[in-house]
XYZ file of C-alpha atoms in Angstrom:
259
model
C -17.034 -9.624 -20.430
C -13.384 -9.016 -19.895
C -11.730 -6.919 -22.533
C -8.681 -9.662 -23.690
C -6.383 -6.724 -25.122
C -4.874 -6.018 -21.838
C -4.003 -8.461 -18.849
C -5.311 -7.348 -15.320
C -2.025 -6.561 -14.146
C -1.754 -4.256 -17.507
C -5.267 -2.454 -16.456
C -4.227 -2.378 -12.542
C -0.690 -0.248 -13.783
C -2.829 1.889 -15.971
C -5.320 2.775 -13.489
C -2.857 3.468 -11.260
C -1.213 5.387 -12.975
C -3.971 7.592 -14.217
C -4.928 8.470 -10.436
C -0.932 9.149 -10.183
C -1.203 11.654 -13.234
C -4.320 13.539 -11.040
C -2.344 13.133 -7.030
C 1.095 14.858 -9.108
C -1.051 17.473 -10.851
C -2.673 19.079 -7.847
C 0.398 18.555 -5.297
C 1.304 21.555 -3.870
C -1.792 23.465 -4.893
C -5.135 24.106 -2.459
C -7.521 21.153 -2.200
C -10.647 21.552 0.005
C -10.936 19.260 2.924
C -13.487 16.645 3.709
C -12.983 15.665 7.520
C -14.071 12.698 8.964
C -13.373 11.360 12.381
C -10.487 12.270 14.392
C -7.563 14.002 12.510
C -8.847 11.999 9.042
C -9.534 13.485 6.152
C -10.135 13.447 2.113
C -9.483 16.377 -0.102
C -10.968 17.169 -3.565
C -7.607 15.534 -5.057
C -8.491 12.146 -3.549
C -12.100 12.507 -5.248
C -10.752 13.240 -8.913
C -7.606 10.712 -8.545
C -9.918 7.959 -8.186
C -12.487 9.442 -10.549
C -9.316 8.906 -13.250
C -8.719 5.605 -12.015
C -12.890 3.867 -12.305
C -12.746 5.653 -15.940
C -10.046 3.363 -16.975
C -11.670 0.635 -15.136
C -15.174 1.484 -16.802
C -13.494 1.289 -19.874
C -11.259 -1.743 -20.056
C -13.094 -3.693 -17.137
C -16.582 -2.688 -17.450
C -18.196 -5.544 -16.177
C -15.957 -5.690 -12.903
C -16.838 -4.288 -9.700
C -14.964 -1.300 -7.496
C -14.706 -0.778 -4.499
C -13.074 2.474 -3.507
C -11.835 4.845 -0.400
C -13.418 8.184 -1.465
C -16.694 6.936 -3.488
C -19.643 3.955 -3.485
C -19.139 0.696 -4.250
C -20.245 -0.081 -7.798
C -21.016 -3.306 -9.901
C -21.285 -6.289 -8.529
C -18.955 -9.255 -10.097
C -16.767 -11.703 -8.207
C -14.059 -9.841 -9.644
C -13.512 -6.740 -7.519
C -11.065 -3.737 -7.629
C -9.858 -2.172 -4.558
C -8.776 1.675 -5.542
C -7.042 3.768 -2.533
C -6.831 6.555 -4.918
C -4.192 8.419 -2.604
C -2.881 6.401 0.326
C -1.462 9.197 2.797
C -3.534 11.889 2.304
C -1.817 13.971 5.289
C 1.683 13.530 3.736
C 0.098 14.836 0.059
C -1.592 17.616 1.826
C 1.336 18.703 3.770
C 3.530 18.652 0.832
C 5.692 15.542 2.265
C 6.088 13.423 -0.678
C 5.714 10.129 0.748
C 2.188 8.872 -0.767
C 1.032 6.113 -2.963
C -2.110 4.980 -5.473
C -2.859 1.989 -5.183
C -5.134 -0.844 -7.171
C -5.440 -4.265 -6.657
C -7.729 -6.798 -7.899
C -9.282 -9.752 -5.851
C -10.880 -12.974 -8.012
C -13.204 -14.631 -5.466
C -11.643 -12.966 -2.649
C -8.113 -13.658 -4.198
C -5.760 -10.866 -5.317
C -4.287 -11.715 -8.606
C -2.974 -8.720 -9.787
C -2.180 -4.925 -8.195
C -0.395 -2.110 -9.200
C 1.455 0.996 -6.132
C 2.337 4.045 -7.949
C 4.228 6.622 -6.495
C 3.667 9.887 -8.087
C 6.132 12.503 -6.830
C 9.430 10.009 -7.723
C 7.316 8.638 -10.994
C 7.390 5.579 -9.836
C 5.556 2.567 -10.041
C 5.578 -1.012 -9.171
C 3.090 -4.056 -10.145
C 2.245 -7.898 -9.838
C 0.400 -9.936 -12.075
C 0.279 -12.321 -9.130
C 3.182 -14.232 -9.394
C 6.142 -11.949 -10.505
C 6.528 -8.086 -9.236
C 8.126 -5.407 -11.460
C 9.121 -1.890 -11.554
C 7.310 -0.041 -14.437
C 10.711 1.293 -16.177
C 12.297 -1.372 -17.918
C 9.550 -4.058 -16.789
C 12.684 -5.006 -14.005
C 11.905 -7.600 -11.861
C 11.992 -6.388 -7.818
C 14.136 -7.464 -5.140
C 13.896 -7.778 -1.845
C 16.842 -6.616 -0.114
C 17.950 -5.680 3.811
C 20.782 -4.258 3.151
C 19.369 -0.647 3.373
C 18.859 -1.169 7.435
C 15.695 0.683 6.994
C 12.630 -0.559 9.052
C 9.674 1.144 8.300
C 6.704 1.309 11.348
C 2.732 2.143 10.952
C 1.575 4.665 13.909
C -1.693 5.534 12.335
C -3.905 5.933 14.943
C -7.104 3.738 13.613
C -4.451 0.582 13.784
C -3.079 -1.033 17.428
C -0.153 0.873 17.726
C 1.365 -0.783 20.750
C 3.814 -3.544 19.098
C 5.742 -0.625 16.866
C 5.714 1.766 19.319
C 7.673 -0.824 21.538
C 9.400 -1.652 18.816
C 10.966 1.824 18.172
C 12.452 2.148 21.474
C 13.629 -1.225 21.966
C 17.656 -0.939 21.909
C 18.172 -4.238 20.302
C 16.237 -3.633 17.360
C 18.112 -0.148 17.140
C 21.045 -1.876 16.902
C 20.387 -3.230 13.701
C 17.724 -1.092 11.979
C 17.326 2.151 11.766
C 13.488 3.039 12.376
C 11.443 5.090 10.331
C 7.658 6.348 10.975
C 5.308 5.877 7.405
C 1.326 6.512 6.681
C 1.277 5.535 3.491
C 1.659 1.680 2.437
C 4.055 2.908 -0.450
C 6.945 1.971 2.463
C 5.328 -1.430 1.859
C 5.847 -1.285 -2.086
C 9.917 -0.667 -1.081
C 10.486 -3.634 1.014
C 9.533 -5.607 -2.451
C 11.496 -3.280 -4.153
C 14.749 -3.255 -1.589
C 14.714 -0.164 -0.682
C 13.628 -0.594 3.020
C 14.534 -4.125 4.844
C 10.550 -4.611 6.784
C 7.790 -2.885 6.892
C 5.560 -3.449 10.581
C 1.871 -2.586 11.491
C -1.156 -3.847 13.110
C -4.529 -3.956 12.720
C -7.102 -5.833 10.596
C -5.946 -5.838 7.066
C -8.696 -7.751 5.016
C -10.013 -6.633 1.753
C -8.625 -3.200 2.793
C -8.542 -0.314 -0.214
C -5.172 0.803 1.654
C -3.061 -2.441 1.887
C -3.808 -5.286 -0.248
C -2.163 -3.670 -3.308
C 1.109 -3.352 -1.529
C 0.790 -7.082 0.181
C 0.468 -8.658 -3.611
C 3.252 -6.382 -4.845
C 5.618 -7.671 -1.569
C 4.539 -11.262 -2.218
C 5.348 -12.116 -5.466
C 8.851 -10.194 -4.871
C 9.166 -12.894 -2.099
C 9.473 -10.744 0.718
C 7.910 -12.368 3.512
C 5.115 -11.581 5.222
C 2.866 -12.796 8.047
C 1.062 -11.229 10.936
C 2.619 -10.078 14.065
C 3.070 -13.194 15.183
C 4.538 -14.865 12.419
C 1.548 -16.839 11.055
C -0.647 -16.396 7.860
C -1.906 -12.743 7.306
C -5.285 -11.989 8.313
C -5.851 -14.649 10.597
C -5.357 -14.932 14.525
C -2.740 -12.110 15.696
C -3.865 -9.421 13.269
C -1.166 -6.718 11.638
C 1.624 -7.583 9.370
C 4.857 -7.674 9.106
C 6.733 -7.957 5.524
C 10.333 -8.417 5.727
C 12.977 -8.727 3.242
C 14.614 -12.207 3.471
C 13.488 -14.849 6.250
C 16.591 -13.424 8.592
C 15.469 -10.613 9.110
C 11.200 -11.605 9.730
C 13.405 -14.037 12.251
C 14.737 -11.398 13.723
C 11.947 -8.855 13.984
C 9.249 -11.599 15.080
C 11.349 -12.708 17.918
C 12.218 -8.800 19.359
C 8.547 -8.580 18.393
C 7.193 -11.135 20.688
C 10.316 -10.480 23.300
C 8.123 -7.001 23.658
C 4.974 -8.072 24.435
């Protein structure tokens, strides 16, 4: 039984931001390591930020099911939360304060409401499926391109051939200036303005990293579609989220010019 008190997107900004509260606490300070393949790895800070986050899901969602980065899968309920309880684990461990936590949840395989907190700026941003918001003030996000920022994804477990084109293509570096991110919070600022696109590949579905940040970008009305310009998660994997329909126009056609 759903707990009526709080709306979804109310739980999703409060989970959040209790896994923020953990990710600011121990920046800075020694974590052990848990490697996994390649140079991939989890600290103890990833373990207790989503610890934080299932509590407040136990507790206001107890019924619901979780599916997270760091620990098992628990409950099982058509209504499911994805918890990446710090997306960009390098950047937190290196000190580089580019990192996100991020909670979404999908209804039936839907995502109706999500929540991208940044914790070094104290930010955060959240949907309740149709309108996004930035947590101070409740104000409403914009899409903008006016920052020329285009953000790419070269993490190594996604296809990394269309931004690494991309980035040395003159054309686009003509109008954008290119920036390299491994955390989906540079997703979060296309809805919020502060970068024009946002461009990766791979196979996106259900993931714990991205589907947060896709909600949050959608109901700004940024647009976004795969890499080829046709409905994410179908046919020509990746995405690419761009401010206004200009610029995806612009980026999908150096993008395919490329290939």
């Amino acid at each position: 039984m759903v707990i009526a008190t709080l709306t979804d997107s109310d739980v999703a900004l409060r989970a959040a931001l209790a896994g923020a509260e953990v990710a600011r606490s121990r920046y800075g300070a020694h974590n052990r390591r848990f490697e996994h393949e390649g140079a991939d790895f989890s600290t103890e800070a990833d373990i207790e930020a989503e610890r934080a986050i299932r509590a407040v899901l136990s507790d206001l969602r107890p019924a619901d099911a979780v599916v997270g980065e760091e620990l098992e899968t628990t409950g099982d309920s058509s209504r499911r939360w994805l918890v990446d309880p710090i997306c960009g684990t390098l950047n937190f461990a290196a000190q580089v304060p580019v990192f996100a936590v991020n909670v979404a949840l999908e209804i039936d395989g839907v995502t109706t409401a999500a929540a991208v907190a940044d914790p070094v700026a104290g930010h955060a941003f959240r949907t309740d499926g149709t309108g996004a918001f930035g947590r101070l003030g409740e104000r409403a996000l914009a899409p903008s391109s006016t920052s020329q920022l285009a953000s790419v994804n070269l993490e190594s477990g996604y296809e990394g051939g269309s931004g690494i084109r991309l980035l040395s293509d003159d054309v686009f570096r003509s109008r954008f200036s290119p920036r390299c991110f491994s955390s989906t919070l540079a997703l979060a600022w296309v809805a919020s303005g502060q970068q024009a696109a946002y461009i990766t590949g791979g196979d996106l579905r259900g993931s714990v990293h991205w589907t947060a940040g896709i909600a949050v970008c959608r109901a700004a009305g940024a647009v976004v579609t795969n890499l080829a310009g046709g409905e994410l998660h179908t046919g020509d994997h990746g995405l690419l989220a761009a401010a206004d329909a200009e610029t995806h126009a612009f980026l999908l056609e150096r993008l395919d010019a490329l290939r």
